[in-house]
Amino acid sequence: MSRGKSNKDLESLKTEDVVQAVVVADNFSDAFVPMTNDVPSCLLPLVNTCLLDHTLEWLSNAGVQEVFLFCTRQVEKVREHVKNSKWSSEASPLLLNVIVSETCLTLGDAMRDLDAKALIRGDFILVMGDTVANVNLSPILEKHRRLQKTDKGLAMTVVYKYAGPSHPGRAPQDDILVAVDKKTSKILFHQKRVSSPDQKKVHIPMEIIMDLPSIDIYNDLVDTHVSVCSASVLPLFSDNFDFQTCEDFIKGLLMNEEILASSLAAYFLSDSEYAASVNSWPMYRNVTQNMIHRWTYPLVPDMLISDNEKPYQYLKGNVYKQHPVTLSRSSIIQDDCVIGGGSKVGEGSSITRSVVGRNCQIGNGVKIEDSFVWDGCIIEDKCSIIRTVVGCNCIVRQGASLSQGCILGQGVQCPAKFECSQRLQSSPGDEDFERIGDAAYIVKLDDDESDSEDGRAPQIWNELFSNENFDDEVDADSDVSSELSDASDRTMSPVLDDTNLFYNEVVDSLKRGFEDKLHCDNLVLEINSSRYAYNVSMREVNLLVVKAILNLPESDSYLTQLWQMLTYFMPILKNYIKNPVAQIDCLQALKEVAGAESEMLSGVVKFLKVLYDQDILSEELILKWHSDLKTDPESKDLCRVAAPFIKWLEEAEEESEEESE
Amino acid sequence: MVPGEFQAVVLAAGKGSRMTEITAGRPKCLLPIANMPMVWYPLRMLEREGFHDAILVVADTAKSEVQAALEKCNLTMRLDIVALPPGKDDWGTADSLHFISEKIKADVVVVSCDLVSDASLYPALELFRKNEAAVTMLFLKPTEVSPADALPTPGPKSKHKPERDLVGINPDTSRLVLLASVSDFDETLPLSRGLLRKHPHLQLFSRLMDSHIYVLRKWVCKFLDHERSLSTLKGELLPYIVRKQSSKPAQIIEDVSVVSGTIKKDIYQFAEESNIVSKVLPKSIFNDHWGDMKGTFQDDKIRCYAHIADSSSFGMRVNTLQAYACINRQVIQIWEKVTGAHPLIRLHQASEVKSTQVDDSTMVGEMSHLAEKTSFRSSSIGSSCTVLSKTRIANCVIMNNVKINEGCVLNNCILCDGVEVGNNTELKDCLVGEKYAVASGEKHTQEFLAKEDVLMEI
């Protein structure tokens, strides 16, 4: 009997395996240059605590017992940080193993390396070292194991968080679209917007739609970069050496589902749970805000992670002050601020929606808004720092003005009265960066990179602190939605491109018609059909047809040709120009063409005379048009050229009046 | 329901083009289901849901027949039976609706004559009211046929491929975002990002059954009047309106040339919100979505909604031979649900049943005569039929004036009006066309037996 019991104990031990997590200490990108020049990205401070500590704190809270910290860059710094932290103390709830592999350039390399080292035994949790979260991992693990029972090939459960399309927590490089089978939580389709071949449309394979009674398409998810992996994930990476990123992995698995016999599941966080990976400046800003607003509770500024930290005071308006802070009497600290211990703020300075690190010296009359000032900075009097990141131990001299996405790398000395909205670093680097001060060089952006991402990269550099780009995108998109699904849509609002296309088509029709002596009625039909094809408004048709006729004649014998063409195309003109509004369009066309091409000027009188004789243009409108021209300085020439005809018109009018009398 | 809020229109002018074998003799809407004409089922449903009047649109030749058939059915609702004028051959559903446009005074509930369902209309009407919708559709989850129940469809084997709809619904708002036929797409379904931005969560269904119950705003009928090129509701009008939800009104063109003809009024000029809604919306803090700064309903003027009845409700569209055979087998089991406890007349008073072996799911119509020593199982027998002794009939649909002689065995067959079956004949899984005489002693399996002229037409 006792034997049976002990067996049972053994079994329960087996099932309650140690929960293992792999923390990747690198984001394999240069999103945080120049900050990451000598510090690995996971050691960058977020609200005065480094990212890695946030991640480890969460993992230990969430019940992870063993962590493999995978380092690739600046390994010594990570090692040292870990050594001095509470994670390597006796009392640490985590067993922390540091794994080093300096040759890894991608996540795929890291996974392959881990596979080769054969350290992981079963299911594990894969997170990036820059994750801020408060998610309880056990339900996710449970779900993963439950699904594993029915689907032996389940490789990974990806954790997603809901965030609508315009949510600030949705970084452009992480904009994804996922299709899921709700019944089995299986991921069927996954596409990152950045790597999508078609920016306007998403193409979902019919196969996956037809196979199931219903599928759910989510455009309101954010990838938290947290996932639960089965033991098969590492060999999968080894077998497919082209898997570089997590996205490659997901895509490859979905594409070769049968061959690799592996599937993916999705897990959706509830509204009260928080998880985000700080892998770009917009995310850095967003997560900081969320932390100050306490969405990440218990990971909030006044909850101390490290033991030797001084306590924070949490005041109204989400202002956090760490002991000991020296604030002068007339300084103003308001709205969502964190001030680190040992910092001093001078007279008349104001700090709004910003984070200031420890031991910073802020002078008098300084203005800091929407900025991040890291530890040990000295900001002298009358500086203005708006939407800026100031790295550790920077010195900003008197009267400097930093704004709009300016980033100062560690140790930069910004000269006095300097105005800047670029990235600066303290050393000249390998390339010849432009020198601004003793320790201040402008970081040049890598051109190759910006090309490779369709000119998107510079945008990302710029949009760090503004949402403007994002708004533009929305507007551009709403245009797309107007032409929505297909060409059979009959009444589209005219688009500029269509108008141009229509114009070219008209020119072609007329040219061909004139050369082949086609009947004008047929040409009218042709023009009308292209008008419908490109959906051009009637007024634009009038304008463009007249323009086309005026532009047809070659420049060498413009006048004679114009005469021939006018007589030939008269039926067309008569067809389109038949009421006052159309006449105005016609005259407008004349004005535009004459303004652009000097040859036309010689033909103006002829054109007006012919159209007047044919009763296409009315006297009244020509006179009005001319008087309008007089006030327009740009069409001075035209006005002068047309003057004789106008004079003739007026005289003729007087004559006819006299006659009638 | 507020009286006069909705007008019900039952479209029953269809010819049954997917089941021509059995519709040669009578209009589709009068095909018997449990000895009741098919069109009675949707009418009964409307009655059950509280409608007191309905407009019934039928083909020109069928009006008197339909009228006569429905008079026997004890409907309490007032019916206005409209016959489409002769001359034109194929009337689309939108054409039918257009034809009665003068009678349309309110928002319309359009029902097809071939629906047998117990689903409630209320959720769909509720969506329609609540969101000031242009169109609301009702979808049903297809009922799964248990394999034990799955008898083959009578007649020759056909490679019947059901048409499938692709339906996209935003589950948060019930907005109908996408409506298309699966066959419209080859390999991929293109979805515009703008659309996905508006409806970040989209459910795509490929196996829903369209109940063909459409709730249409009055202006949609007006638009239909104007836009005569749309001839069917399902195929053309609805996909068009669904697509129009997300586009913007075109700029108004003031000028007209003679060649281009008159100005085409576009749909947005019809889509006018009622006075009260346009006053309430700007003052209300209600919003149907979150995550952007757009107004309620994303500032869309045209809005389509769809309700999916839960899987417990039954629904079937009897527009194929397969469905017709299926509904006849099933209808007695679900009679209570589908008809709202309408009394079921199994054996008509004026029939003469001498047989002792007639099971509970067999129905016998007026003036029919069943001789002794016969057995009947799960079959429905129309009026004025004669079945002579020593005959066994199982799972059959027998229409009117059929004569079955001695010693026959009929299993899973459909016999149309006026068929005569000779002595000692065995028919299994067969269709017998109108007035056809099956010779004595023959055996047929999975065949379609009909006079030559009918065969030619098919």
PDB file of C-alpha atoms in Angstrom, chain B residues 83-231:
ATOM      1  CA  ALA B  83     -49.950  37.765 -59.684  1.00  0.00           C
ATOM      2  CA  LEU B  84     -47.018  38.917 -61.721  1.00  0.00           C
ATOM      3  CA  PRO B  85     -48.082  39.910 -65.233  1.00  0.00           C
ATOM      4  CA  PRO B  86     -47.477  37.344 -67.936  1.00  0.00           C
ATOM      5  CA  GLY B  87     -45.003  37.885 -70.697  1.00  0.00           C
ATOM      6  CA  LYS B  88     -41.754  38.103 -68.891  1.00  0.00           C
ATOM      7  CA  ASP B  89     -40.186  34.797 -68.220  1.00  0.00           C
ATOM      8  CA  ASP B  90     -37.835  35.079 -65.339  1.00  0.00           C
ATOM      9  CA  TRP B  91     -38.815  37.354 -62.538  1.00  0.00           C
ATOM     10  CA  GLY B  92     -36.003  37.905 -60.113  1.00  0.00           C
ATOM     11  CA  THR B  93     -36.842  38.369 -56.467  1.00  0.00           C
ATOM     12  CA  ALA B  94     -36.003  42.062 -56.692  1.00  0.00           C
ATOM     13  CA  ASP B  95     -38.204  42.371 -59.766  1.00  0.00           C
ATOM     14  CA  SER B  96     -41.090  40.889 -57.824  1.00  0.00           C
ATOM     15  CA  LEU B  97     -40.554  43.336 -55.021  1.00  0.00           C
ATOM     16  CA  HIS B  98     -40.366  46.149 -57.503  1.00  0.00           C
ATOM     17  CA  PHE B  99     -43.633  45.077 -59.055  1.00  0.00           C
ATOM     18  CA  ILE B 100     -45.527  45.550 -55.810  1.00  0.00           C
ATOM     19  CA  SER B 101     -43.670  48.712 -54.860  1.00  0.00           C
ATOM     20  CA  GLU B 102     -46.848  50.757 -54.858  1.00  0.00           C
ATOM     21  CA  LYS B 103     -48.228  48.640 -52.097  1.00  0.00           C
ATOM     22  CA  ILE B 104     -45.199  49.164 -49.892  1.00  0.00           C
ATOM     23  CA  LYS B 105     -45.931  51.735 -47.232  1.00  0.00           C
ATOM     24  CA  ALA B 106     -43.584  50.681 -44.455  1.00  0.00           C
ATOM     25  CA  ASP B 107     -40.464  48.674 -43.786  1.00  0.00           C
ATOM     26  CA  VAL B 108     -40.683  45.262 -45.317  1.00  0.00           C
ATOM     27  CA  VAL B 109     -40.097  41.733 -44.129  1.00  0.00           C
ATOM     28  CA  VAL B 110     -39.419  39.662 -47.204  1.00  0.00           C
ATOM     29  CA  VAL B 111     -39.877  35.935 -46.818  1.00  0.00           C
ATOM     30  CA  SER B 112     -39.339  33.250 -49.379  1.00  0.00           C
ATOM     31  CA  CYS B 113     -42.056  30.669 -49.959  1.00  0.00           C
ATOM     32  CA  ASP B 114     -39.750  27.725 -49.440  1.00  0.00           C
ATOM     33  CA  LEU B 115     -38.707  28.301 -45.840  1.00  0.00           C
ATOM     34  CA  VAL B 116     -39.702  25.875 -43.151  1.00  0.00           C
ATOM     35  CA  SER B 117     -38.339  27.095 -39.875  1.00  0.00           C
ATOM     36  CA  ASP B 118     -39.135  27.631 -36.238  1.00  0.00           C
ATOM     37  CA  ALA B 119     -36.671  30.470 -35.799  1.00  0.00           C
ATOM     38  CA  SER B 120     -38.052  33.613 -34.285  1.00  0.00           C
ATOM     39  CA  LEU B 121     -38.021  36.792 -36.312  1.00  0.00           C
ATOM     40  CA  TYR B 122     -37.769  38.974 -33.255  1.00  0.00           C
ATOM     41  CA  PRO B 123     -33.981  39.088 -32.804  1.00  0.00           C
ATOM     42  CA  ALA B 124     -33.594  40.162 -36.412  1.00  0.00           C
ATOM     43  CA  LEU B 125     -36.330  42.772 -36.124  1.00  0.00           C
ATOM     44  CA  GLU B 126     -34.759  43.947 -32.887  1.00  0.00           C
ATOM     45  CA  LEU B 127     -31.400  44.465 -34.592  1.00  0.00           C
ATOM     46  CA  PHE B 128     -33.167  46.303 -37.355  1.00  0.00           C
ATOM     47  CA  ARG B 129     -34.943  48.668 -35.003  1.00  0.00           C
ATOM     48  CA  LYS B 130     -32.093  49.206 -32.633  1.00  0.00           C
ATOM     49  CA  ASN B 131     -29.551  50.177 -35.250  1.00  0.00           C
ATOM     50  CA  GLU B 132     -31.772  51.891 -37.764  1.00  0.00           C
ATOM     51  CA  ALA B 133     -30.512  49.321 -40.202  1.00  0.00           C
ATOM     52  CA  ALA B 134     -30.997  49.396 -43.934  1.00  0.00           C
ATOM     53  CA  VAL B 135     -31.105  45.639 -44.154  1.00  0.00           C
ATOM     54  CA  THR B 136     -31.187  42.854 -41.623  1.00  0.00           C
ATOM     55  CA  MET B 137     -30.740  39.256 -42.610  1.00  0.00           C
ATOM     56  CA  LEU B 138     -31.470  36.109 -40.674  1.00  0.00           C
ATOM     57  CA  PHE B 139     -29.079  33.206 -40.964  1.00  0.00           C
ATOM     58  CA  LEU B 140     -29.544  29.690 -39.715  1.00  0.00           C
ATOM     59  CA  LYS B 141     -27.014  27.117 -38.721  1.00  0.00           C
ATOM     60  CA  PRO B 142     -27.483  24.119 -40.960  1.00  0.00           C
ATOM     61  CA  THR B 143     -29.052  21.171 -39.201  1.00  0.00           C
ATOM     62  CA  GLU B 144     -26.912  18.133 -39.392  1.00  0.00           C
ATOM     63  CA  VAL B 145     -28.604  15.054 -40.740  1.00  0.00           C
ATOM     64  CA  SER B 146     -27.857  12.000 -38.686  1.00  0.00           C
ATOM     65  CA  PRO B 147     -26.425   9.215 -40.806  1.00  0.00           C
ATOM     66  CA  ALA B 148     -29.187   6.799 -39.786  1.00  0.00           C
ATOM     67  CA  ASP B 149     -31.702   9.202 -41.189  1.00  0.00           C
ATOM     68  CA  ALA B 150     -29.828   9.798 -44.385  1.00  0.00           C
ATOM     69  CA  LEU B 151     -31.730   8.112 -47.135  1.00  0.00           C
ATOM     70  CA  PRO B 152     -30.585   8.786 -50.665  1.00  0.00           C
ATOM     71  CA  THR B 153     -32.400  11.482 -52.574  1.00  0.00           C
ATOM     72  CA  PRO B 154     -34.917   9.912 -54.954  1.00  0.00           C
ATOM     73  CA  GLY B 155     -34.074  10.006 -58.616  1.00  0.00           C
ATOM     74  CA  PRO B 156     -30.849   9.563 -60.526  1.00  0.00           C
ATOM     75  CA  LYS B 157     -27.681  10.399 -58.660  1.00  0.00           C
ATOM     76  CA  SER B 158     -26.697  13.956 -59.263  1.00  0.00           C
ATOM     77  CA  LYS B 159     -23.546  15.688 -58.379  1.00  0.00           C
ATOM     78  CA  HIS B 160     -25.321  18.267 -56.399  1.00  0.00           C
ATOM     79  CA  LYS B 161     -23.014  20.928 -55.107  1.00  0.00           C
ATOM     80  CA  PRO B 162     -24.715  23.321 -52.778  1.00  0.00           C
ATOM     81  CA  GLU B 163     -23.995  26.978 -53.298  1.00  0.00           C
ATOM     82  CA  ARG B 164     -22.250  28.367 -50.293  1.00  0.00           C
ATOM     83  CA  ASP B 165     -22.319  31.878 -49.006  1.00  0.00           C
ATOM     84  CA  LEU B 166     -19.408  33.670 -47.492  1.00  0.00           C
ATOM     85  CA  VAL B 167     -20.719  35.766 -44.642  1.00  0.00           C
ATOM     86  CA  GLY B 168     -18.630  38.139 -42.583  1.00  0.00           C
ATOM     87  CA  ILE B 169     -20.115  39.461 -39.369  1.00  0.00           C
ATOM     88  CA  ASN B 170     -18.611  41.702 -36.730  1.00  0.00           C
ATOM     89  CA  PRO B 171     -19.560  39.771 -33.590  1.00  0.00           C
ATOM     90  CA  ASP B 172     -19.364  42.837 -31.364  1.00  0.00           C
ATOM     91  CA  THR B 173     -21.972  44.797 -33.261  1.00  0.00           C
ATOM     92  CA  SER B 174     -23.674  42.128 -35.413  1.00  0.00           C
ATOM     93  CA  ARG B 175     -22.861  44.250 -38.423  1.00  0.00           C
ATOM     94  CA  LEU B 176     -22.958  42.344 -41.674  1.00  0.00           C
ATOM     95  CA  VAL B 177     -19.656  43.269 -43.244  1.00  0.00           C
ATOM     96  CA  LEU B 178     -19.270  40.842 -46.060  1.00  0.00           C
ATOM     97  CA  LEU B 179     -21.740  38.942 -48.185  1.00  0.00           C
ATOM     98  CA  ALA B 180     -20.586  37.033 -51.205  1.00  0.00           C
ATOM     99  CA  SER B 181     -20.732  33.684 -52.803  1.00  0.00           C
ATOM    100  CA  VAL B 182     -17.862  31.341 -52.128  1.00  0.00           C
ATOM    101  CA  SER B 183     -17.503  30.816 -55.846  1.00  0.00           C
ATOM    102  CA  ASP B 184     -16.659  34.494 -56.332  1.00  0.00           C
ATOM    103  CA  PHE B 185     -13.152  33.874 -55.077  1.00  0.00           C
ATOM    104  CA  ASP B 186     -10.461  31.630 -56.389  1.00  0.00           C
ATOM    105  CA  GLU B 187      -7.658  31.147 -53.966  1.00  0.00           C
ATOM    106  CA  THR B 188      -7.744  34.029 -51.608  1.00  0.00           C
ATOM    107  CA  LEU B 189     -10.277  36.362 -50.146  1.00  0.00           C
ATOM    108  CA  PRO B 190      -9.040  39.936 -50.339  1.00  0.00           C
ATOM    109  CA  LEU B 191     -10.094  42.048 -47.383  1.00  0.00           C
ATOM    110  CA  SER B 192      -9.247  45.697 -47.379  1.00  0.00           C
ATOM    111  CA  ARG B 193      -7.351  46.969 -44.389  1.00  0.00           C
ATOM    112  CA  GLY B 194      -9.728  49.862 -44.081  1.00  0.00           C
ATOM    113  CA  LEU B 195     -12.527  47.408 -43.547  1.00  0.00           C
ATOM    114  CA  LEU B 196     -10.559  45.491 -40.957  1.00  0.00           C
ATOM    115  CA  ARG B 197      -9.731  48.722 -39.216  1.00  0.00           C
ATOM    116  CA  LYS B 198     -13.408  49.460 -38.928  1.00  0.00           C
ATOM    117  CA  HIS B 199     -14.302  45.957 -37.918  1.00  0.00           C
ATOM    118  CA  PRO B 200     -11.213  44.719 -36.108  1.00  0.00           C
ATOM    119  CA  HIS B 201     -12.865  41.482 -35.169  1.00  0.00           C
ATOM    120  CA  LEU B 202     -14.574  39.740 -38.019  1.00  0.00           C
ATOM    121  CA  GLN B 203     -16.145  36.321 -38.065  1.00  0.00           C
ATOM    122  CA  LEU B 204     -16.244  34.610 -41.425  1.00  0.00           C
ATOM    123  CA  PHE B 205     -18.799  31.903 -41.972  1.00  0.00           C
ATOM    124  CA  SER B 206     -18.813  29.586 -44.929  1.00  0.00           C
ATOM    125  CA  ARG B 207     -21.582  27.208 -43.992  1.00  0.00           C
ATOM    126  CA  LEU B 208     -24.441  29.354 -42.820  1.00  0.00           C
ATOM    127  CA  MET B 209     -27.820  28.971 -44.404  1.00  0.00           C
ATOM    128  CA  ASP B 210     -29.512  32.114 -45.549  1.00  0.00           C
ATOM    129  CA  SER B 211     -33.111  31.913 -44.407  1.00  0.00           C
ATOM    130  CA  HIS B 212     -34.063  34.374 -47.132  1.00  0.00           C
ATOM    131  CA  ILE B 213     -35.809  36.432 -44.532  1.00  0.00           C
ATOM    132  CA  TYR B 214     -34.808  39.989 -45.195  1.00  0.00           C
ATOM    133  CA  VAL B 215     -35.940  42.996 -43.282  1.00  0.00           C
ATOM    134  CA  LEU B 216     -35.616  45.962 -45.618  1.00  0.00           C
ATOM    135  CA  ARG B 217     -35.979  49.622 -44.807  1.00  0.00           C
ATOM    136  CA  LYS B 218     -38.577  51.341 -46.918  1.00  0.00           C
ATOM    137  CA  TRP B 219     -35.963  53.407 -48.724  1.00  0.00           C
ATOM    138  CA  VAL B 220     -34.289  50.260 -49.959  1.00  0.00           C
ATOM    139  CA  CYS B 221     -37.469  49.436 -51.859  1.00  0.00           C
ATOM    140  CA  LYS B 222     -37.457  52.942 -53.285  1.00  0.00           C
ATOM    141  CA  PHE B 223     -33.888  52.525 -54.354  1.00  0.00           C
ATOM    142  CA  LEU B 224     -34.829  49.238 -55.974  1.00  0.00           C
ATOM    143  CA  ASP B 225     -37.497  51.090 -57.906  1.00  0.00           C
ATOM    144  CA  HIS B 226     -34.917  53.455 -59.202  1.00  0.00           C
ATOM    145  CA  GLU B 227     -32.100  51.024 -59.853  1.00  0.00           C
ATOM    146  CA  ARG B 228     -33.721  48.549 -62.179  1.00  0.00           C
ATOM    147  CA  SER B 229     -30.548  46.707 -63.078  1.00  0.00           C
ATOM    148  CA  LEU B 230     -30.637  44.799 -59.808  1.00  0.00           C
ATOM    149  CA  SER B 231     -32.993  41.934 -60.414  1.00  0.00           C
TER     150      SER B 231
END
